[in-house]
PDB file of N, CA and C in Angstrom:
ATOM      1  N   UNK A   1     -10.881 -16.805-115.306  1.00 90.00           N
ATOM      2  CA  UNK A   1     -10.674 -15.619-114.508  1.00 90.00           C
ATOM      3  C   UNK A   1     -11.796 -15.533-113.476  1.00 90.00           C
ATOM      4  N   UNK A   2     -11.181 -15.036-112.475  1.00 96.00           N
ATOM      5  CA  UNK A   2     -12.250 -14.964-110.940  1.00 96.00           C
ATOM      6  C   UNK A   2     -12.846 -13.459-110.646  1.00 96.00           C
ATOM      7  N   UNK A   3     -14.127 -12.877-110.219  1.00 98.00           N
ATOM      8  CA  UNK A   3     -14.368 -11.746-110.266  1.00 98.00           C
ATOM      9  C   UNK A   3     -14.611 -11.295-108.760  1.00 98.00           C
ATOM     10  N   UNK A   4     -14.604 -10.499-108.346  1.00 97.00           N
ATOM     11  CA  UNK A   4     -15.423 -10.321-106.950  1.00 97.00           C
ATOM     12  C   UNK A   4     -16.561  -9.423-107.238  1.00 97.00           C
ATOM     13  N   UNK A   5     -17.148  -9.501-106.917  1.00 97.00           N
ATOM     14  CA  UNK A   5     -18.650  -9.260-107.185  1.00 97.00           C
ATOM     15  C   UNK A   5     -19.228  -8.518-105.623  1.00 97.00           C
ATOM     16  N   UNK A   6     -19.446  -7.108-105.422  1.00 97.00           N
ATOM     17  CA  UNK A   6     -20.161  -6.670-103.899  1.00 97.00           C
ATOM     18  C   UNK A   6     -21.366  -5.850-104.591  1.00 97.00           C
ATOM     19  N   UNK A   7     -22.306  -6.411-103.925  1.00 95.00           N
ATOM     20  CA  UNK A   7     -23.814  -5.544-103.702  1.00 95.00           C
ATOM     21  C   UNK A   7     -23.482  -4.777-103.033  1.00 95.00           C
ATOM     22  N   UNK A   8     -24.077  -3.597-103.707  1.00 95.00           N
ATOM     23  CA  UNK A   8     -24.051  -1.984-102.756  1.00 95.00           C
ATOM     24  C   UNK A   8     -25.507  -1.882-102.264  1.00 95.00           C
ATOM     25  N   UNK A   9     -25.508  -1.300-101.230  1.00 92.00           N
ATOM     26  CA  UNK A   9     -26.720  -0.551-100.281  1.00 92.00           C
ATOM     27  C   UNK A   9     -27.302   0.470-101.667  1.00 92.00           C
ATOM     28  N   UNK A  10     -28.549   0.562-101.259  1.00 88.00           N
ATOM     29  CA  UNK A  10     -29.288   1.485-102.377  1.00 88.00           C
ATOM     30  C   UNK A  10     -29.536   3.043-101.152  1.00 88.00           C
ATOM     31  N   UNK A  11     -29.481   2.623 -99.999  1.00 91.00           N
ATOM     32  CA  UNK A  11     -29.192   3.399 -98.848  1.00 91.00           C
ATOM     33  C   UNK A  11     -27.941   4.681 -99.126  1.00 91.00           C
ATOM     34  N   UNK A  12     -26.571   4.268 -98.427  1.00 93.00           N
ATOM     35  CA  UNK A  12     -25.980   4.797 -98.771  1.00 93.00           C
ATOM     36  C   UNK A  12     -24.637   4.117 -99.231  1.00 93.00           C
ATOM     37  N   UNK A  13     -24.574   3.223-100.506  1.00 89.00           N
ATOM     38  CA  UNK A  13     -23.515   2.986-101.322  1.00 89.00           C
ATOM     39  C   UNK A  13     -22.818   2.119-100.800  1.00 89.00           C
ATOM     40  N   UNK A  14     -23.328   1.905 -99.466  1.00 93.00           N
ATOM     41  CA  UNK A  14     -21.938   0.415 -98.798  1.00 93.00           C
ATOM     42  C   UNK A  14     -21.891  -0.812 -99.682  1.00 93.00           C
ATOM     43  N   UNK A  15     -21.297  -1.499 -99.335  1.00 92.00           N
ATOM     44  CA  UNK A  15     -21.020  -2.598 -99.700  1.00 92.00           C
ATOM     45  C   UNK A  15     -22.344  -3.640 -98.134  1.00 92.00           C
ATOM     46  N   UNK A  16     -23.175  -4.552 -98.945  1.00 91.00           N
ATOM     47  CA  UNK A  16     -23.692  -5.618 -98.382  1.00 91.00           C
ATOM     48  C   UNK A  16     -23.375  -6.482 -98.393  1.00 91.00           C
ATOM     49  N   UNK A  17     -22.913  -7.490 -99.513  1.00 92.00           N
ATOM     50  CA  UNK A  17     -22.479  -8.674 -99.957  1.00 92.00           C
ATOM     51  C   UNK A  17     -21.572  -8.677-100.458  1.00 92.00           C
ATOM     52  N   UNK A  18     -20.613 -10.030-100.295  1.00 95.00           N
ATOM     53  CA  UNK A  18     -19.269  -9.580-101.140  1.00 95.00           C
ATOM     54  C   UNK A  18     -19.157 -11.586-101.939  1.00 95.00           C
ATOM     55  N   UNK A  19     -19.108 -11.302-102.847  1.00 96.00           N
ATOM     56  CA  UNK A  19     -18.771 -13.221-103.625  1.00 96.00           C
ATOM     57  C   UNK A  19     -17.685 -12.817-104.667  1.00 96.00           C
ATOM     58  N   UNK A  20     -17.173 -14.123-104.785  1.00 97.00           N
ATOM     59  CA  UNK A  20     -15.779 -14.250-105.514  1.00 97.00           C
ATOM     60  C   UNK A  20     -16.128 -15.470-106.407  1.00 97.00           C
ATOM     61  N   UNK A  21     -16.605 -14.889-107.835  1.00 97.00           N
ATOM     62  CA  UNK A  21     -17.125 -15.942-108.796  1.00 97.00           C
ATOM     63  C   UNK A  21     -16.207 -15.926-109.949  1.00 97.00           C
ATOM     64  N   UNK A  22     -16.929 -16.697-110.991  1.00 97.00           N
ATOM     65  CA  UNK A  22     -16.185 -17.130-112.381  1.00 97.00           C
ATOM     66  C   UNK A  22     -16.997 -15.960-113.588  1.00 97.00           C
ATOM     67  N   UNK A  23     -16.644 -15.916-114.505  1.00 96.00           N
ATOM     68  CA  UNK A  23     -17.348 -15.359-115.702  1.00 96.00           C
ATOM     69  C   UNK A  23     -18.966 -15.513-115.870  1.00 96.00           C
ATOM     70  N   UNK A  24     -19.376 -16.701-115.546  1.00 97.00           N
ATOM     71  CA  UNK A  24     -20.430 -17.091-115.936  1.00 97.00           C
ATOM     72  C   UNK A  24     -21.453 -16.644-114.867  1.00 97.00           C
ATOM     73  N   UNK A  25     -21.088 -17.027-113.876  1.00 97.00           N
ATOM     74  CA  UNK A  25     -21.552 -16.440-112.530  1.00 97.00           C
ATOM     75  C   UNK A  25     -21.758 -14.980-112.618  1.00 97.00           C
ATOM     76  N   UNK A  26     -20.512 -14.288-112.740  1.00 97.00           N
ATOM     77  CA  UNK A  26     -21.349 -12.591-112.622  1.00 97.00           C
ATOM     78  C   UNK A  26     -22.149 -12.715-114.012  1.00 97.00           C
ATOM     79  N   UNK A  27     -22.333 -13.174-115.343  1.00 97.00           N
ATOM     80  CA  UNK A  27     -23.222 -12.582-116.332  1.00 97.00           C
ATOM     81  C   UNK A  27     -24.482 -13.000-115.586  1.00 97.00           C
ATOM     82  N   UNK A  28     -24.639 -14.058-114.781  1.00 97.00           N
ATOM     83  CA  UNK A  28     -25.820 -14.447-114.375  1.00 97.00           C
ATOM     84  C   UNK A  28     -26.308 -13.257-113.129  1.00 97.00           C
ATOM     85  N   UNK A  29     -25.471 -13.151-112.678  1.00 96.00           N
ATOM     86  CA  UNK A  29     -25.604 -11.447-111.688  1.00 96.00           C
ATOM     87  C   UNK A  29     -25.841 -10.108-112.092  1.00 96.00           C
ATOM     88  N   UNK A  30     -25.331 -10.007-113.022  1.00 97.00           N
ATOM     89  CA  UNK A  30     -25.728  -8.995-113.866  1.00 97.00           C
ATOM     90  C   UNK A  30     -26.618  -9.033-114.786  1.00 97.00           C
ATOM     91  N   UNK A  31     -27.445  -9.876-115.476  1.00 98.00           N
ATOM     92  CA  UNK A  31     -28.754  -9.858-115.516  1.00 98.00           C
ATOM     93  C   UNK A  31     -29.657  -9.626-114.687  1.00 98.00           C
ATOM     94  N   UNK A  32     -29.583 -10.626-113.742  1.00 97.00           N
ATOM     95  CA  UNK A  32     -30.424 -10.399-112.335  1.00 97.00           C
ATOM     96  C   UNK A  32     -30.688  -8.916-111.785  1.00 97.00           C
ATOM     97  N   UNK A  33     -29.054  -8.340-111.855  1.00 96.00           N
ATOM     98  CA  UNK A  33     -29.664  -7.261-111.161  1.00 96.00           C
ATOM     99  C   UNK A  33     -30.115  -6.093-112.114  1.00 96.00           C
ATOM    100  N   UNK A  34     -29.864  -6.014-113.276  1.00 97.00           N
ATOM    101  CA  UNK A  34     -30.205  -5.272-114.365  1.00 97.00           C
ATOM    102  C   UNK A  34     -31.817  -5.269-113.970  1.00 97.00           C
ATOM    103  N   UNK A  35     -32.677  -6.487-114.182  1.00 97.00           N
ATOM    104  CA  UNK A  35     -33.991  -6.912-114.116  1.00 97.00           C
ATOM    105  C   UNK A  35     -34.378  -6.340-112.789  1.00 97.00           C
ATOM    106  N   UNK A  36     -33.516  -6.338-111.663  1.00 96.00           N
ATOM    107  CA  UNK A  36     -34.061  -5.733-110.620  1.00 96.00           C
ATOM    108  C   UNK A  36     -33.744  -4.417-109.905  1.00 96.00           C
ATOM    109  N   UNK A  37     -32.822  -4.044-110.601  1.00 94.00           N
ATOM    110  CA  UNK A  37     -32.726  -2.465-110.330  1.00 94.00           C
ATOM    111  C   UNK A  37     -31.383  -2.628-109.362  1.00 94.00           C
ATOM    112  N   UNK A  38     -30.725  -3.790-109.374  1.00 95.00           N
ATOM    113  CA  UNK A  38     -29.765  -3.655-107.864  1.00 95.00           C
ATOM    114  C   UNK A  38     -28.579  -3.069-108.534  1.00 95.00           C
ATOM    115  N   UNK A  39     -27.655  -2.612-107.384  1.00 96.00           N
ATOM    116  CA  UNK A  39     -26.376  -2.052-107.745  1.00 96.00           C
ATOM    117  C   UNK A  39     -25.448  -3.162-107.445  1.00 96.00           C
ATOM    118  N   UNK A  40     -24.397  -3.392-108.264  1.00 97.00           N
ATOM    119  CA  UNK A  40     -23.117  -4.068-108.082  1.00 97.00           C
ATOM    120  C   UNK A  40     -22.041  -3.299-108.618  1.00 97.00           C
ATOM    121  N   UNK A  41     -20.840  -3.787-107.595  1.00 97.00           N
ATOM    122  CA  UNK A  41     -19.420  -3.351-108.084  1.00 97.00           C
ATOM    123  C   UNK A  41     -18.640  -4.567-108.519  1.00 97.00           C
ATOM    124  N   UNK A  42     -18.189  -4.487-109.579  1.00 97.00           N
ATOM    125  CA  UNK A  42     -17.208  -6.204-110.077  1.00 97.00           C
ATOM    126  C   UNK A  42     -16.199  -5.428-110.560  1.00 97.00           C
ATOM    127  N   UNK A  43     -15.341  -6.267-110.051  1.00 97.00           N
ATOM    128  CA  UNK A  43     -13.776  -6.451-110.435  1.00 97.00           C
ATOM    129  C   UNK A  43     -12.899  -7.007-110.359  1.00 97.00           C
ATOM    130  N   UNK A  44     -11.801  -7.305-111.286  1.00 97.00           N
ATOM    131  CA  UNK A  44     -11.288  -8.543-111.334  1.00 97.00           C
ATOM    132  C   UNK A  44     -10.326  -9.017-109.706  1.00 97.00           C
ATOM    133  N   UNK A  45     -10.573 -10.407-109.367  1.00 96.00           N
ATOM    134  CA  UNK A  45     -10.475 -10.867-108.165  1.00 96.00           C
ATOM    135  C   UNK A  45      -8.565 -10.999-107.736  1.00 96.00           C
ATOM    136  N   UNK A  46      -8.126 -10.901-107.470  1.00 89.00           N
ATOM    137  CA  UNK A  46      -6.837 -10.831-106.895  1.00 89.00           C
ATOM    138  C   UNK A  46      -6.037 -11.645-105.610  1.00 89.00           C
ATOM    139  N   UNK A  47      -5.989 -13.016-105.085  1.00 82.00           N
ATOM    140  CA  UNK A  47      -5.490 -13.717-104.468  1.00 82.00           C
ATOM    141  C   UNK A  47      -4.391 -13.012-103.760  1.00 82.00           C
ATOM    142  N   UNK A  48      -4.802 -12.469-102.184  1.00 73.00           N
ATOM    143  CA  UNK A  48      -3.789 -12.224-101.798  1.00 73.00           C
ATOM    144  C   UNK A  48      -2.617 -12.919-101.557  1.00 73.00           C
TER     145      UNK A  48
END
């Protein structure tokens, strides 16, 4: 399964970054940002 994964602004809530990873990939993102205080939105990825 594929996730999309967007960094939010700590500003005001936008979206900065946007990646389209695997399982393993966001746990590795979500550590990261746990450890660094960042915000992410994930959800499952959808092929238009």
């Amino acid at each position: 399964m594929r996730f999309e994964i967007m960094r939010l602004s700590d500003i005001d809530g936008s979206t900065t970054d946007r990646l389209i990873a695997d399982a393993e990939t966001v746990r590795a993102m979500v550590e990261d940002a746990a450890a660094t205080g960042e915000r992410l939105y994930i959800r499952p990825y959808q092929a238009s």
